[in-house]
Coordinates of C-alpha atoms in Angstrom, one line a residue:
X4 CA 16.6 6.8 39.9
X5 CA 17.1 10.4 41.1
X6 CA 15.9 11.8 44.4
X7 CA 12.8 13.3 42.7
X8 CA 12.0 9.9 41.1
X9 CA 12.4 8.1 44.4
X10 CA 10.0 10.6 46.1
X11 CA 7.4 10.0 43.4
X12 CA 7.9 6.3 43.5
X13 CA 7.5 5.9 47.2
X14 CA 5.6 9.0 48.4
X15 CA 8.4 9.6 51.0
X16 CA 9.6 13.3 51.0
X17 CA 13.3 13.9 50.4
X18 CA 13.7 15.4 53.9
X19 CA 12.8 12.0 55.3
X20 CA 15.0 10.2 52.8
X21 CA 18.0 12.3 53.8
X22 CA 17.1 11.7 57.5
X23 CA 17.0 7.9 57.1
X24 CA 20.4 8.0 55.3
X25 CA 22.0 10.0 58.1
X26 CA 20.5 7.6 60.7
X27 CA 21.8 4.6 58.8
X28 CA 18.4 3.2 57.8
X29 CA 19.1 3.7 54.1
X30 CA 22.4 3.0 52.2
X31 CA 24.0 6.2 50.8
X32 CA 23.1 6.8 47.2
X33 CA 25.6 6.4 44.4
X34 CA 27.0 9.6 42.9
X35 CA 27.4 10.5 39.2
X36 CA 30.3 12.4 37.8
X37 CA 28.2 15.6 38.1
X38 CA 27.4 14.9 41.8
X39 CA 23.8 13.8 41.3
X40 CA 22.5 11.2 43.7
X41 CA 21.1 7.9 42.3
X42 CA 19.0 5.3 44.1
X43 CA 18.1 1.7 43.2
X44 CA 15.3 -0.7 43.9
X45 CA 16.9 -1.6 47.2
X46 CA 16.1 2.0 48.4
X47 CA 12.5 1.6 47.3
X48 CA 12.1 -1.7 49.1
X49 CA 13.8 -0.4 52.3
X50 CA 11.5 2.7 52.4
X51 CA 8.5 0.5 52.1
X52 CA 9.7 -1.7 55.0
X53 CA 10.5 1.3 57.1
X54 CA 7.0 2.6 56.6
X55 CA 5.5 -0.7 57.6
X56 CA 7.6 -0.9 60.7
X57 CA 6.9 2.7 61.7
X58 CA 3.2 2.0 61.4
X59 CA 3.7 -1.0 63.6
X60 CA 5.0 1.3 66.3
X61 CA 8.7 0.3 66.1
X62 CA 11.4 2.9 67.1
X63 CA 14.2 3.9 64.8
X64 CA 16.6 1.7 66.7
X65 CA 14.3 -1.3 66.4
X66 CA 13.7 -0.6 62.7
X67 CA 17.5 -0.4 62.0
X68 CA 18.0 -3.7 63.8
X69 CA 15.2 -5.4 61.9
X70 CA 16.6 -4.2 58.6
X71 CA 20.2 -5.1 59.2
X72 CA 20.3 -7.9 56.6
X73 CA 18.5 -5.8 54.0
X74 CA 20.9 -2.9 54.7
X75 CA 23.9 -5.1 54.3
X76 CA 22.6 -6.4 50.9
X77 CA 21.9 -2.9 49.8
X78 CA 25.4 -1.6 50.6
X79 CA 27.0 -4.6 48.9
X80 CA 25.1 -4.2 45.7
X81 CA 27.5 -3.9 42.7
X82 CA 24.9 -2.5 40.4
X83 CA 26.2 0.5 38.5
X84 CA 23.2 2.8 39.0
X85 CA 24.7 5.6 36.9
X86 CA 24.9 3.3 33.9
X87 CA 21.4 1.9 34.5
X88 CA 20.0 5.5 34.9
X89 CA 21.8 6.6 31.7
X90 CA 20.3 3.7 29.8
X91 CA 16.8 4.4 31.2
X92 CA 17.0 8.1 30.3
X93 CA 18.2 7.3 26.8
X94 CA 15.4 4.8 26.2
X95 CA 12.8 7.3 27.5
X96 CA 14.1 10.0 25.1
X97 CA 13.9 7.6 22.2
X98 CA 10.4 6.5 23.2
X99 CA 9.0 10.1 23.4
X100 CA 10.9 11.3 20.4
X101 CA 9.7 8.3 18.2
X102 CA 6.1 9.2 19.1
X103 CA 6.6 12.9 18.2
X104 CA 8.6 12.3 15.0
X105 CA 6.0 9.8 13.8
X106 CA 3.0 12.1 14.5
X107 CA 4.6 15.6 13.9
X108 CA 7.4 15.0 11.4
X109 CA 10.9 16.3 11.6
X110 CA 10.2 20.0 11.6
X111 CA 7.2 19.7 13.9
X112 CA 9.3 17.9 16.6
X113 CA 11.2 20.2 19.0
X114 CA 14.0 19.1 21.3
X115 CA 12.7 21.5 24.0
X116 CA 9.3 19.8 24.1
X117 CA 11.0 16.4 24.5
X118 CA 13.1 17.8 27.3
X119 CA 10.1 19.3 29.0
X120 CA 8.0 16.2 28.7
X121 CA 10.7 14.1 30.3
X122 CA 11.6 16.7 32.9
X123 CA 15.3 16.4 32.3
X124 CA 18.1 18.9 32.0
X125 CA 19.1 20.0 28.5
X126 CA 22.8 19.0 29.1
X127 CA 21.6 15.4 29.9
X128 CA 19.7 15.3 26.6
X129 CA 22.6 16.6 24.5
X130 CA 25.0 14.2 26.2
X131 CA 23.0 11.4 24.6
X132 CA 22.1 13.1 21.3
X133 CA 24.2 16.0 20.0
X134 CA 21.6 16.9 17.4
X135 CA 17.9 16.3 16.5
X136 CA 18.9 14.5 13.3
X137 CA 21.0 12.0 15.2
X138 CA 18.1 11.5 17.6
X139 CA 15.8 10.8 14.6
X140 CA 18.4 8.3 13.2
X141 CA 18.5 6.4 16.5
X142 CA 14.6 6.4 16.8
X143 CA 14.5 5.0 13.3
X144 CA 17.0 2.3 14.1
X145 CA 15.2 1.4 17.3
X146 CA 11.8 1.1 15.7
X147 CA 12.8 -1.4 13.1
X148 CA 10.4 -4.4 13.1
X149 CA 13.1 -7.0 12.6
X150 CA 16.5 -7.6 14.4
X151 CA 19.2 -5.4 12.8
X152 CA 22.1 -7.6 14.1
X153 CA 22.8 -10.8 12.3
X154 CA 23.3 -12.7 15.6
X155 CA 19.7 -11.8 16.6
X156 CA 18.0 -13.5 13.7
X157 CA 17.1 -16.5 16.0
X158 CA 14.6 -14.1 17.6
X159 CA 12.6 -13.9 14.3
X160 CA 9.2 -15.5 14.6
X161 CA 9.8 -17.8 11.6
X162 CA 12.5 -19.2 9.3
X163 CA 10.2 -18.4 6.3
X164 CA 11.6 -15.2 4.8
X165 CA 8.2 -14.4 3.2
X166 CA 6.4 -14.6 6.5
X167 CA 9.1 -12.4 8.2
X168 CA 8.8 -9.8 5.5
X169 CA 5.0 -9.7 5.9
X170 CA 5.1 -9.5 9.7
X171 CA 7.8 -6.8 9.5
X172 CA 5.6 -4.7 7.2
X173 CA 2.4 -5.0 9.3
X174 CA 3.6 -5.1 12.9
X175 CA 5.4 -1.8 13.1
X176 CA 3.9 1.5 12.0
X177 CA 6.6 3.8 13.4
X178 CA 9.3 2.3 11.2
X179 CA 7.5 3.1 8.0
X180 CA 6.6 6.6 9.1
X181 CA 10.1 7.3 10.4
X182 CA 11.8 6.1 7.3
X183 CA 10.0 8.8 5.3
X184 CA 10.6 11.4 8.1
X185 CA 14.4 10.5 8.0
X186 CA 14.6 10.9 4.3
X187 CA 12.9 14.3 4.4
X188 CA 15.1 15.4 7.2
X189 CA 18.3 14.5 5.3
X190 CA 17.1 16.6 2.4
X191 CA 16.0 19.6 4.5
X192 CA 19.2 19.6 6.5
X193 CA 21.3 19.6 3.4
X194 CA 24.1 17.6 5.2
X195 CA 27.6 18.7 4.4
X196 CA 29.1 17.1 7.5
X197 CA 30.8 13.8 6.4
X198 CA 30.8 12.1 9.8
X199 CA 27.1 12.8 10.1
X200 CA 26.6 11.3 6.6
X201 CA 28.5 8.2 7.5
X202 CA 26.5 7.7 10.7
X203 CA 23.3 8.0 8.8
X204 CA 24.6 5.5 6.2
X205 CA 25.5 3.1 9.0
X206 CA 21.9 3.4 10.3
X207 CA 20.4 2.5 7.0
X208 CA 22.9 -0.2 6.3
X209 CA 21.9 -1.8 9.6
X210 CA 18.3 -1.9 8.5
X211 CA 19.0 -4.0 5.4
X212 CA 21.1 -6.6 7.0
X213 CA 18.2 -9.1 7.1
X214 CA 17.5 -8.6 3.4
X215 CA 21.2 -9.2 2.6
X216 CA 21.1 -12.4 4.6
X217 CA 18.0 -13.6 2.7
X218 CA 19.9 -13.0 -0.5
X219 CA 22.9 -14.9 0.7
X220 CA 20.8 -17.8 1.9
X221 CA 19.5 -18.5 -1.6
X222 CA 22.8 -18.1 -3.4
X223 CA 24.7 -21.3 -4.1
X224 CA 27.8 -22.0 -2.1
X225 CA 31.0 -20.8 -3.9
X226 CA 29.1 -18.5 -6.3
X227 CA 31.1 -15.7 -7.7
X228 CA 30.6 -12.2 -6.5
X229 CA 27.4 -10.8 -8.0
X230 CA 27.8 -8.3 -10.8
X231 CA 25.1 -6.1 -9.3
X232 CA 25.3 -4.8 -5.6
X233 CA 23.1 -6.8 -3.2
X234 CA 23.1 -3.7 -1.0
X235 CA 21.7 -1.4 -3.7
X236 CA 19.1 -4.1 -4.6
X237 CA 18.0 -4.2 -1.0
X238 CA 17.7 -0.4 -0.9
X239 CA 15.7 -0.6 -4.1
X240 CA 13.3 -3.0 -2.5
X241 CA 12.7 -0.6 0.4
X242 CA 12.2 2.3 -2.0
X243 CA 9.7 0.3 -4.1
X244 CA 7.6 -0.4 -1.1
X245 CA 7.6 3.2 0.0
X246 CA 6.6 4.4 -3.5
X247 CA 3.8 1.8 -3.6
X248 CA 2.6 2.9 -0.2
X249 CA 2.5 6.5 -1.3
X250 CA 0.4 5.5 -4.4
X251 CA -2.0 3.4 -2.2
X252 CA -2.6 6.4 0.1
X253 CA -4.0 8.6 -2.7
X254 CA -7.4 6.9 -3.0
X255 CA -9.3 3.8 -2.3
X256 CA -8.2 1.8 -5.4
X257 CA -5.7 -0.3 -3.4
X258 CA -6.1 -1.9 0.0
X259 CA -3.6 -3.3 2.5
X260 CA -3.6 -6.8 1.1
X261 CA -2.8 -5.4 -2.4
X262 CA 0.2 -3.6 -1.0
X263 CA 1.5 -6.6 0.8
X264 CA 1.1 -8.9 -2.2
X265 CA 2.9 -6.5 -4.4
X266 CA 5.8 -6.2 -2.0
X267 CA 6.0 -10.0 -1.6
X268 CA 6.0 -10.4 -5.4
X269 CA 8.9 -8.0 -5.8
X270 CA 10.8 -9.6 -2.9
X271 CA 10.5 -13.2 -4.3
X272 CA 11.3 -11.9 -7.8
X273 CA 14.5 -10.5 -6.4
X274 CA 15.3 -13.8 -4.5
X275 CA 14.8 -15.7 -7.8
X276 CA 17.1 -13.4 -9.6
X277 CA 19.8 -13.4 -6.9
X278 CA 19.7 -17.2 -6.5
X279 CA 20.1 -17.7 -10.3
X280 CA 16.7 -19.4 -10.6
X281 CA 15.9 -16.7 -13.2
X282 CA 18.9 -15.3 -15.1
X283 CA 18.7 -11.6 -14.8
X284 CA 22.4 -10.8 -14.5
X285 CA 23.2 -11.8 -18.1
X286 CA 20.4 -9.5 -19.3
X287 CA 21.9 -6.6 -17.3
X288 CA 25.4 -7.4 -18.7
X289 CA 24.1 -6.7 -22.2
X290 CA 23.7 -3.1 -21.3
X291 CA 27.1 -2.5 -19.7
X292 CA 28.3 -0.5 -22.8
X293 CA 25.2 1.7 -22.8
X294 CA 25.4 2.3 -19.1
X295 CA 29.1 3.5 -19.5
X296 CA 28.1 5.7 -22.4
X297 CA 25.2 7.3 -20.6
X298 CA 27.0 8.0 -17.3
X299 CA 30.4 9.1 -18.8
X300 CA 31.3 12.6 -17.6
X301 CA 28.2 13.0 -15.4
X302 CA 28.0 13.3 -11.6
X303 CA 27.8 10.0 -9.7
X304 CA 24.6 10.9 -8.0
X305 CA 21.5 12.9 -9.1
X306 CA 21.6 16.2 -7.1
X307 CA 18.2 15.4 -5.5
X308 CA 19.6 12.2 -4.0
X309 CA 22.9 13.6 -2.6
X310 CA 23.2 13.6 1.2

């Protein structure tokens, strides 16, 4: 934590903190590359003990002697406070930004307001997030209700894919809101920067990893490569839920349970198709010629969907 944060945390003014450091009652702070001082929990604990000993009438010499072991442990600490502070600031930025993106949308969220709310310098913000769009992408990724790394699937509450789908849809509002905000931001920004496009694609790809694993889990071992992309099917599933959610928001005709059952129906229908329980691939194959005919000489993507 910074000197200001240490002051707020302990109630000890910085003049006293600097004095204790000069007199050897506190370990010297770690320094960042820009020269900022960083303090750890050891400093908080030592300041608390110094206050207790002072109230007990001890002199500075007596206090220093009483804290010899604590001081030695504080000096020997190998914690990289700069790394910890950087991670803390990054997490704080994401937390505040997620709340603002979800409530105000992309255009209504301003980087300056995030910086002011956190009380950080602009260069610190931009060191973590070069642009507002990249910040939104990270907020979206961080707000996903299910683990986005395959190795983390053991953290899921159940091995039942249907239960996990339902819990994922009901336990995390920001993810649903931010997915729509992110889609709108991509359209409004009119991205031409290829690296930025790739980063956004990686963000979305990380979101669907659990759906892809569900597909793979029901496919027989040694099955040939599917003729239709699992990835695009997974994206279609997400898009279908978003469209259904939009329709449900228009009036009172549909309730939450209706929306969940519809999504679960589509999810299990896709699992049945992917597993081969229901033969859909052969039906799609019958239209290969027509697909080629209708797409010949036309752009790969509809203009409205280009990013």
